Amino acid sequence: MKIVIGGAGEVGFHLAKWLSKEMQDVTVIDTDKEKLHNIESNLDVLVHRGDITSFDALRAIKADEADIFITVTQLQNTNLTSALIAKKMGAKRTIARITNPEFLRRENAVPVQRIGIDVLISPEQLAAVEIHQLVEQSAFNMTHTFANGELKLFGTMLDKDCRILGKQVREVIDVSKQVPNFMPIAIIRNNERGVHETIIPRGDTVYQLNDQVYFIALKHATAAIYTILGKKQEFYKNVIVLGGGSIGKKTVMLLKESNHNVKLIERDRNKAFDLADELNNILVINGDGRDGDLLEEEGISNSDAFIAVTGSSETNIMSCLVAKSKGVKKTIALVENMDYIHLSQEVGISAFINKKLLAADSIFRYIRQGDVLDITGLSDVDAEVMEFKVDENSPIANRTLKEIKFPKESIVGGIVRNNQGFIPTSEFRIYSGDRVVVFVQPSAISKIGKYFQ
């Protein structure tokens, strides 16, 4: 498959990195010489220095032969223009990154497709939805749903209150004396050298303090996970959002719709007044969210959750730390640098959100061919959780998991059959039409794909 990526920033780099591991024919085009050199030095892809809105530049990289043309620069108009040109030149499918949420409205879908753009991705929209989900699930720092909600992915750190510390994975499942309704698919643990290592849990794997664990669970099993974590699901009634940009604005609207009491703090005076006029049912405060006195005046000590989504990662991190010191139960910070993602638990912040990583993961869903129905990355580990559909001619159809012997770098977390979810054991037999959720590390992605072809 020939794929062209317009934009060599973090989204473009992340896409190129994963696609190169799958031996795809990838070309990255950008005007930034330094960014292109970084990609060329680290990834097995082609690069081209040029303007992605230039006909000559697109001809030079044979954009007309592209199976997928993806444009993910920070400039919306550049992305839309280049996608339109590439489509008219002959690119089979186009994907463009946008910032204006108007393009995502249902009534605008047909006009967008008519001009030649197949898929629009809004990192800001994705970030707001992710933040909303994290506020709704008090104990988790990552969530995702598969198969229309029949299976759920939860990420959480095990603290001293967790009831499964020191127990083996098989013990926790055996204690229930029932068919499993959840299972761990990955554990991130600091080794003796202080380096993060990824563990694919087996029956004898022991849960340890400060493990970051990812569970696949049936839709009704959320309460069971809260129980083993030694926690109760809480409704975070009072929420403060710092930053009135597109993410902050969308976040407060989602939270208000879910009956949260929301306050929005915006530093820019004119912007704050504009937001107050537009969001007439939400309290908008003009002030600096790094100011501890201001936060105290606005009731930070009585707040359940604090969300910082300004344009400065450092401001977001520092204000979340201030909120944490005041007793706020959940803190969420938007960060631009992907390197920060690994630090969230170490510095005491509940979750870090990176809109570029969310955008790249969302784009992957449209790139994957064959029987991949959904995909999500785990922010602190180089791996993916993928949902496949089993075809009647798939090599694994009518075979048990024990017989299939998936690569050791992968694990099957859940299966949906006839709209019913299952957490499979080794004797579970897979049939045509099943939807299978698999955790897979990069070295095994191409192998896993062959099982479902």
Coordinates of C-alpha atoms in Angstrom, one line a residue:
M1 CA 0.0 0.0 0.0
K2 CA 1.4 3.4 -1.0
I3 CA 0.8 6.0 1.8
V4 CA 1.7 9.7 1.6
I5 CA 1.9 11.7 4.9
G6 CA 1.8 15.5 4.6
G7 CA 3.5 17.0 7.7
A8 CA 6.6 15.8 9.6
G9 CA 5.5 16.9 13.0
E10 CA 4.7 14.6 15.9
V11 CA 1.5 13.2 14.4
G12 CA 3.2 12.6 11.1
F13 CA 6.3 11.0 12.8
H14 CA 4.1 8.7 14.9
L15 CA 2.1 7.6 11.9
A16 CA 5.3 7.0 9.8
K17 CA 6.9 5.1 12.7
W18 CA 4.0 2.5 13.0
L19 CA 3.5 2.2 9.3
S20 CA 7.2 1.6 8.6
K21 CA 7.1 -1.3 11.1
E22 CA 4.4 -2.9 8.9
M23 CA 6.6 -2.5 5.8
Q24 CA 4.2 -0.1 4.1
D25 CA 5.4 2.1 1.2
V26 CA 5.4 5.5 3.1
T27 CA 6.5 8.9 1.9
V28 CA 6.6 11.9 4.2
I29 CA 6.5 15.4 2.7
D30 CA 7.2 18.7 4.5
T31 CA 9.1 21.9 4.1
D32 CA 11.0 21.6 7.4
K33 CA 14.5 20.2 6.6
E34 CA 15.3 19.3 10.2
K35 CA 12.1 17.4 10.9
L36 CA 12.6 15.4 7.7
H37 CA 16.1 14.6 8.6
N38 CA 14.9 13.3 12.0
I39 CA 12.4 11.0 10.3
E40 CA 14.9 9.8 7.6
S41 CA 17.5 9.0 10.3
N42 CA 15.1 7.1 12.6
L43 CA 12.6 5.5 10.3
D44 CA 12.6 3.3 7.2
V45 CA 10.5 5.6 5.1
L46 CA 11.0 8.0 2.2
V47 CA 11.0 11.8 2.7
H48 CA 10.6 14.7 0.3
R49 CA 11.1 18.4 1.0
G50 CA 8.4 20.4 -0.5
D51 CA 5.1 22.2 -0.1
I52 CA 2.2 19.8 0.2
T53 CA -0.1 22.3 -1.6
S54 CA 2.3 22.4 -4.6
F55 CA 1.2 20.4 -7.7
D56 CA 4.8 19.9 -8.7
A57 CA 5.8 18.6 -5.2
L58 CA 2.8 16.2 -5.2
R59 CA 3.7 15.0 -8.7
A60 CA 7.3 14.4 -7.6
I61 CA 6.2 12.0 -4.9
K62 CA 3.5 10.4 -7.2
A63 CA 0.6 11.4 -5.0
D64 CA -1.8 10.4 -7.8
E65 CA -0.8 6.8 -7.1
A66 CA -1.4 7.0 -3.4
D67 CA -3.8 4.5 -1.8
I68 CA -4.1 6.9 1.2
F69 CA -3.1 10.6 1.3
I70 CA -2.9 11.9 4.9
T71 CA -2.3 15.5 5.7
V72 CA -1.6 16.4 9.4
T73 CA 0.1 19.8 9.5
Q74 CA -0.9 22.3 12.2
L75 CA -2.6 24.4 9.5
Q76 CA -6.2 23.4 8.7
N77 CA -6.4 25.3 5.4
T78 CA -3.2 23.7 4.2
N79 CA -4.5 20.2 5.1
L80 CA -7.8 20.8 3.4
T81 CA -6.2 22.2 0.3
S82 CA -3.6 19.5 -0.1
A83 CA -6.1 16.7 0.4
L84 CA -8.4 18.2 -2.2
I85 CA -5.5 18.5 -4.7
A86 CA -4.3 15.0 -4.0
K87 CA -7.9 13.6 -4.5
K88 CA -8.3 15.4 -7.8
M89 CA -4.9 14.1 -8.9
G90 CA -6.0 10.5 -8.3
A91 CA -5.3 9.6 -4.7
K92 CA -7.8 6.9 -3.7
R93 CA -8.5 8.0 -0.2
T94 CA -7.7 11.3 1.7
I95 CA -7.6 12.1 5.4
A96 CA -7.2 15.7 6.7
R97 CA -6.6 17.1 10.2
I98 CA -8.8 20.0 11.1
T99 CA -9.3 22.4 14.0
N100 CA -12.8 23.8 13.2
P101 CA -15.5 21.5 14.7
E102 CA -18.0 22.8 12.2
F103 CA -16.6 20.4 9.6
L104 CA -17.6 17.4 11.8
R105 CA -21.3 18.2 12.0
R106 CA -23.5 15.6 10.4
E107 CA -25.1 18.2 8.1
N108 CA -21.7 19.1 6.7
A109 CA -20.5 15.6 6.0
V110 CA -21.9 15.4 2.4
P111 CA -20.4 18.7 1.2
V112 CA -17.0 17.7 2.6
Q113 CA -17.1 14.4 0.8
R114 CA -18.2 16.0 -2.4
I115 CA -15.2 18.2 -2.6
G116 CA -13.0 15.1 -2.3
I117 CA -12.1 14.6 1.4
D118 CA -13.0 11.2 2.8
V119 CA -12.1 11.5 6.5
L120 CA -11.7 14.5 8.8
I121 CA -9.8 14.2 12.1
S122 CA -10.1 16.8 14.9
P123 CA -7.4 16.3 17.6
E124 CA -9.2 18.9 19.8
Q125 CA -12.5 17.0 19.6
L126 CA -10.8 13.7 20.4
A127 CA -9.0 15.2 23.4
A128 CA -12.2 16.7 24.8
V129 CA -14.1 13.4 24.5
E130 CA -11.2 11.5 26.1
I131 CA -11.1 13.9 29.0
H132 CA -14.8 13.6 29.6
Q133 CA -14.5 9.8 29.7
L134 CA -11.7 10.0 32.3
V135 CA -13.8 12.3 34.5
E136 CA -16.7 9.8 34.3
Q137 CA -14.5 6.9 35.4
S138 CA -12.9 8.0 38.6
A139 CA -10.4 5.2 39.2
F140 CA -9.0 5.0 35.6
N141 CA -6.4 6.9 33.7
M142 CA -7.2 5.5 30.3
T143 CA -10.4 4.2 28.8
H144 CA -11.6 2.9 25.4
T145 CA -14.6 0.9 24.2
F146 CA -14.6 -1.9 21.6
A147 CA -17.4 -3.7 19.7
N148 CA -20.1 -1.0 20.4
G149 CA -19.3 -1.1 24.1
E150 CA -19.5 -4.8 24.6
L151 CA -15.8 -4.8 25.7
K152 CA -14.0 -2.0 27.5
L153 CA -10.4 -1.2 28.0
F154 CA -9.4 0.3 31.3
G155 CA -6.0 1.5 32.5
T156 CA -5.1 2.2 36.2
M157 CA -2.2 2.2 38.6
L158 CA -2.3 -0.2 41.5
D159 CA -1.9 1.7 44.8
K160 CA -1.7 0.4 48.4
D161 CA -5.5 0.0 48.7
C162 CA -5.6 -2.5 45.8
R163 CA -6.9 -5.9 46.9
I164 CA -4.9 -8.0 44.3
L165 CA -1.4 -6.9 45.3
G166 CA 0.9 -9.9 45.7
K167 CA -1.6 -12.2 43.9
Q168 CA -1.1 -14.1 40.7
V169 CA -3.3 -13.3 37.7
R170 CA -4.8 -16.8 37.8
E171 CA -5.6 -16.5 41.6
V172 CA -7.7 -13.4 41.0
I173 CA -9.7 -15.1 38.2
D174 CA -10.0 -18.4 40.2
V175 CA -11.3 -16.7 43.3
S176 CA -14.5 -15.6 41.5
K177 CA -15.4 -19.3 40.7
Q178 CA -17.2 -17.9 37.7
V179 CA -16.5 -17.3 34.0
P180 CA -14.0 -14.5 33.8
N181 CA -15.5 -11.1 33.1
F182 CA -12.2 -9.2 32.9
M183 CA -8.5 -9.9 32.3
P184 CA -5.2 -7.9 32.3
I185 CA -3.6 -7.5 28.9
A186 CA -0.6 -5.4 29.8
I187 CA 1.4 -4.3 32.8
I188 CA 3.9 -1.4 32.8
R189 CA 6.4 -1.8 35.6
N190 CA 9.6 0.0 36.6
N191 CA 12.4 -2.5 36.7
E192 CA 15.4 -2.4 39.1
R193 CA 17.2 0.1 36.8
G194 CA 14.1 2.4 37.0
V195 CA 13.3 1.7 33.3
H196 CA 9.7 1.1 32.2
E197 CA 9.2 -2.5 31.0
T198 CA 6.1 -4.0 29.3
I199 CA 4.8 -7.3 30.7
I200 CA 2.2 -9.4 28.9
P201 CA 0.6 -11.0 31.9
R202 CA 0.3 -14.8 32.1
G203 CA -1.3 -16.9 34.8
D204 CA 1.7 -16.8 37.2
T205 CA 2.3 -13.0 36.8
V206 CA 2.1 -11.3 40.2
Y207 CA 0.5 -7.9 40.6
Q208 CA 2.8 -5.4 42.3
L209 CA 2.5 -2.0 43.9
N210 CA 2.6 0.9 41.4
D211 CA 2.0 -1.4 38.4
Q212 CA 0.2 0.4 35.6
V213 CA -2.3 -2.3 34.5
Y214 CA -4.6 -2.4 31.5
F215 CA -7.7 -4.6 31.7
I216 CA -10.1 -5.7 29.1
A217 CA -13.6 -6.1 30.7
L218 CA -17.1 -7.0 29.7
K219 CA -19.5 -4.1 29.7
H220 CA -21.1 -5.0 33.0
A221 CA -17.8 -5.7 34.8
T222 CA -16.7 -2.2 35.6
A223 CA -17.9 -2.6 39.2
A224 CA -15.9 -5.8 39.6
I225 CA -12.7 -4.0 38.6
Y226 CA -13.5 -1.2 41.1
T227 CA -13.8 -3.9 43.8
I228 CA -10.5 -5.5 43.1
L229 CA -8.9 -2.1 43.1
G230 CA -10.3 -1.4 46.5
K231 CA -12.1 1.7 45.3
K232 CA -15.6 3.0 44.8
Q233 CA -16.8 4.6 41.6
E234 CA -17.3 8.3 42.4
F235 CA -19.2 11.0 40.6
Y236 CA -16.9 14.1 40.3
K237 CA -19.6 16.7 40.8
N238 CA -17.4 19.9 41.0
V239 CA -14.9 20.3 38.1
I240 CA -12.5 23.2 37.3
V241 CA -11.2 23.5 33.7
L242 CA -8.2 25.7 33.0
G243 CA -7.9 27.1 29.5
G244 CA -10.7 28.4 27.2
G245 CA -9.3 27.2 23.9
S246 CA -11.2 24.8 21.6
I247 CA -10.4 21.8 23.9
G248 CA -11.4 23.6 27.1
K249 CA -14.6 24.9 25.5
K250 CA -15.7 21.5 24.2
T251 CA -14.8 19.8 27.5
V252 CA -16.9 22.1 29.7
M253 CA -19.8 21.6 27.3
L254 CA -19.6 17.8 27.5
L255 CA -19.2 18.0 31.3
K256 CA -22.2 20.3 31.7
E257 CA -24.3 17.9 29.6
S258 CA -23.4 15.2 32.1
N259 CA -24.6 17.3 35.1
H260 CA -21.2 18.4 36.4
N261 CA -20.8 21.7 38.1
V262 CA -18.2 23.3 35.9
K263 CA -16.0 26.5 36.2
L264 CA -13.8 27.6 33.3
I265 CA -10.7 29.7 34.0
E266 CA -9.3 31.7 31.1
R267 CA -6.2 34.1 31.4
D268 CA -7.0 36.3 28.3
R269 CA -9.5 38.9 29.4
N270 CA -11.2 39.4 26.0
K271 CA -11.5 35.7 25.4
A272 CA -12.9 35.1 28.9
F273 CA -15.7 37.7 28.2
D274 CA -16.4 36.1 24.8
L275 CA -16.7 32.7 26.4
A276 CA -19.0 34.0 29.1
D277 CA -21.3 35.3 26.4
E278 CA -21.3 32.1 24.5
L279 CA -21.4 29.7 27.4
N280 CA -24.2 31.4 29.4
N281 CA -24.8 28.5 31.7
I282 CA -21.2 28.0 32.7
L283 CA -19.2 30.2 35.1
V284 CA -16.2 31.7 33.3
I285 CA -13.4 33.3 35.4
N286 CA -10.7 35.6 34.1
G287 CA -7.5 34.8 35.8
D288 CA -4.2 32.9 35.9
G289 CA -4.6 29.3 36.8
R290 CA -1.1 29.1 38.2
D291 CA -2.1 31.5 40.9
G292 CA -2.7 29.4 44.1
D293 CA -4.7 32.2 45.7
L294 CA -7.0 32.5 42.7
L295 CA -7.6 28.7 42.8
E296 CA -8.4 28.9 46.5
E297 CA -10.8 31.7 45.9
E298 CA -12.6 29.6 43.3
G299 CA -13.0 26.7 45.6
I300 CA -10.2 24.4 44.5
S301 CA -10.2 22.6 47.8
N302 CA -13.8 21.6 47.3
S303 CA -13.3 20.5 43.7
D304 CA -13.3 16.8 42.7
A305 CA -11.4 17.2 39.4
F306 CA -9.1 19.7 37.8
I307 CA -8.4 19.8 34.1
A308 CA -5.6 21.9 32.6
V309 CA -5.8 22.4 28.8
T310 CA -4.0 25.6 28.1
G311 CA -1.5 25.9 25.2
S312 CA 1.5 25.5 27.7
S313 CA 2.3 22.0 28.8
E314 CA 4.4 23.4 31.7
T315 CA 1.4 25.6 32.9
N316 CA -0.9 22.6 32.7
I317 CA 1.5 20.3 34.7
M318 CA 2.2 23.0 37.4
S319 CA -1.4 23.9 37.9
C320 CA -2.4 20.3 38.2
L321 CA 0.3 19.8 40.8
V322 CA -1.1 22.8 42.7
A323 CA -4.6 21.3 42.5
K324 CA -3.3 17.9 43.7
S325 CA -1.6 19.6 46.7
K326 CA -5.0 21.1 47.6
G327 CA -6.7 17.7 47.8
V328 CA -8.3 17.5 44.3
K329 CA -9.0 13.8 43.6
K330 CA -8.4 13.7 39.9
T331 CA -6.1 15.9 37.8
I332 CA -5.8 15.8 34.0
A333 CA -3.2 17.8 32.0
L334 CA -2.9 18.4 28.3
V335 CA 0.7 18.0 27.1
E336 CA 2.2 18.7 23.7
N337 CA 5.5 16.7 24.2
M338 CA 4.9 13.0 23.9
D339 CA 7.9 12.4 26.2
Y340 CA 5.8 13.8 29.1
I341 CA 3.3 11.0 28.8
H342 CA 5.5 8.6 30.7
L343 CA 5.8 11.0 33.7
S344 CA 2.1 11.3 34.7
Q345 CA 2.1 8.8 37.5
E346 CA 5.6 9.6 38.7
V347 CA 4.7 13.3 39.3
G348 CA 1.3 12.5 40.8
I349 CA -1.0 13.7 38.0
S350 CA -3.9 11.3 37.3
A351 CA -3.6 11.4 33.5
F352 CA -1.8 13.2 30.7
I353 CA -3.6 13.8 27.4
N354 CA -1.8 14.3 24.1
K355 CA -4.1 15.3 21.3
K356 CA -1.5 14.4 18.6
L357 CA -1.3 10.9 19.9
L358 CA -5.1 10.6 19.9
A359 CA -5.2 11.9 16.4
A360 CA -2.6 9.5 15.1
D361 CA -4.4 6.5 16.7
S362 CA -7.7 7.7 15.2
I363 CA -6.1 7.9 11.7
F364 CA -4.8 4.3 12.1
R365 CA -8.4 3.1 12.1
Y366 CA -8.9 4.4 8.6
I367 CA -5.5 3.2 7.3
R368 CA -5.8 -0.4 8.4
Q369 CA -6.9 -2.8 5.7
G370 CA -8.6 -6.2 5.9
D371 CA -10.5 -7.1 9.0
V372 CA -9.3 -4.4 11.5
L373 CA -12.4 -2.8 13.0
D374 CA -10.8 -0.6 15.7
I375 CA -7.4 0.3 17.1
T376 CA -6.1 2.3 20.0
G377 CA -2.6 2.9 21.3
L378 CA -1.5 2.9 24.9
S379 CA 0.2 6.2 25.7
D380 CA 2.9 4.8 27.9
V381 CA 3.8 1.7 25.9
D382 CA 4.9 1.0 22.4
A383 CA 2.0 -1.3 21.5
E384 CA -1.6 -1.3 20.2
V385 CA -4.9 -2.9 21.1
M386 CA -6.6 -3.9 17.9
E387 CA -10.1 -5.3 17.2
F388 CA -10.3 -7.8 14.3
K389 CA -13.2 -9.5 12.6
V390 CA -12.8 -13.2 11.8
D391 CA -13.6 -14.2 8.2
E392 CA -14.8 -17.7 7.4
N393 CA -11.4 -18.2 5.5
S394 CA -9.3 -16.8 8.4
P395 CA -6.6 -19.3 9.5
I396 CA -7.9 -19.2 13.1
A397 CA -11.6 -19.8 12.3
N398 CA -13.0 -22.9 14.1
R399 CA -9.9 -23.3 16.2
T400 CA -9.3 -22.8 20.0
L401 CA -6.9 -20.3 21.4
K402 CA -4.7 -23.2 22.6
E403 CA -4.5 -24.5 19.1
I404 CA -3.8 -21.2 17.5
K405 CA -0.7 -20.3 19.6
F406 CA -0.6 -16.5 19.0
P407 CA 2.9 -14.9 19.2
K408 CA 4.2 -14.3 22.7
E409 CA 4.3 -10.6 22.1
S410 CA 0.5 -10.6 22.0
I411 CA -2.5 -11.7 24.0
V412 CA -6.2 -12.0 23.2
G413 CA -8.2 -10.0 25.7
G414 CA -11.8 -10.4 24.6
I415 CA -14.1 -11.7 22.0
V416 CA -17.6 -10.5 20.9
R417 CA -20.0 -13.0 19.3
N418 CA -23.5 -12.1 18.3
N419 CA -23.3 -8.9 20.3
Q420 CA -22.2 -10.7 23.4
G421 CA -18.8 -10.2 25.0
F422 CA -16.6 -13.0 26.3
I423 CA -13.3 -13.1 28.2
P424 CA -11.8 -16.2 26.6
T425 CA -9.8 -19.1 28.2
S426 CA -7.4 -21.3 26.3
E427 CA -10.3 -23.6 25.3
F428 CA -12.4 -20.9 23.7
R429 CA -13.1 -21.7 20.1
I430 CA -13.2 -18.9 17.6
Y431 CA -15.7 -18.8 14.8
S432 CA -16.4 -16.8 11.7
G433 CA -18.0 -13.5 12.5
D434 CA -16.3 -13.2 15.9
R435 CA -14.7 -9.8 16.8
V436 CA -11.4 -10.4 18.6
V437 CA -9.6 -7.8 20.7
V438 CA -5.8 -8.3 20.8
F439 CA -3.0 -6.5 22.6
V440 CA 0.1 -6.6 20.3
Q441 CA 3.6 -5.3 20.5
P442 CA 5.2 -3.8 17.3
S443 CA 7.3 -6.9 16.5
A444 CA 4.2 -9.0 16.2
I445 CA 1.8 -6.7 14.3
S446 CA 2.4 -8.2 10.9
K447 CA 2.2 -11.7 12.3
I448 CA -1.1 -11.1 14.0
G449 CA -2.6 -9.6 10.8
K450 CA -2.0 -12.8 8.9
Y451 CA -4.1 -14.8 11.4
F452 CA -7.2 -12.7 10.3
Q453 CA -6.6 -12.4 6.6

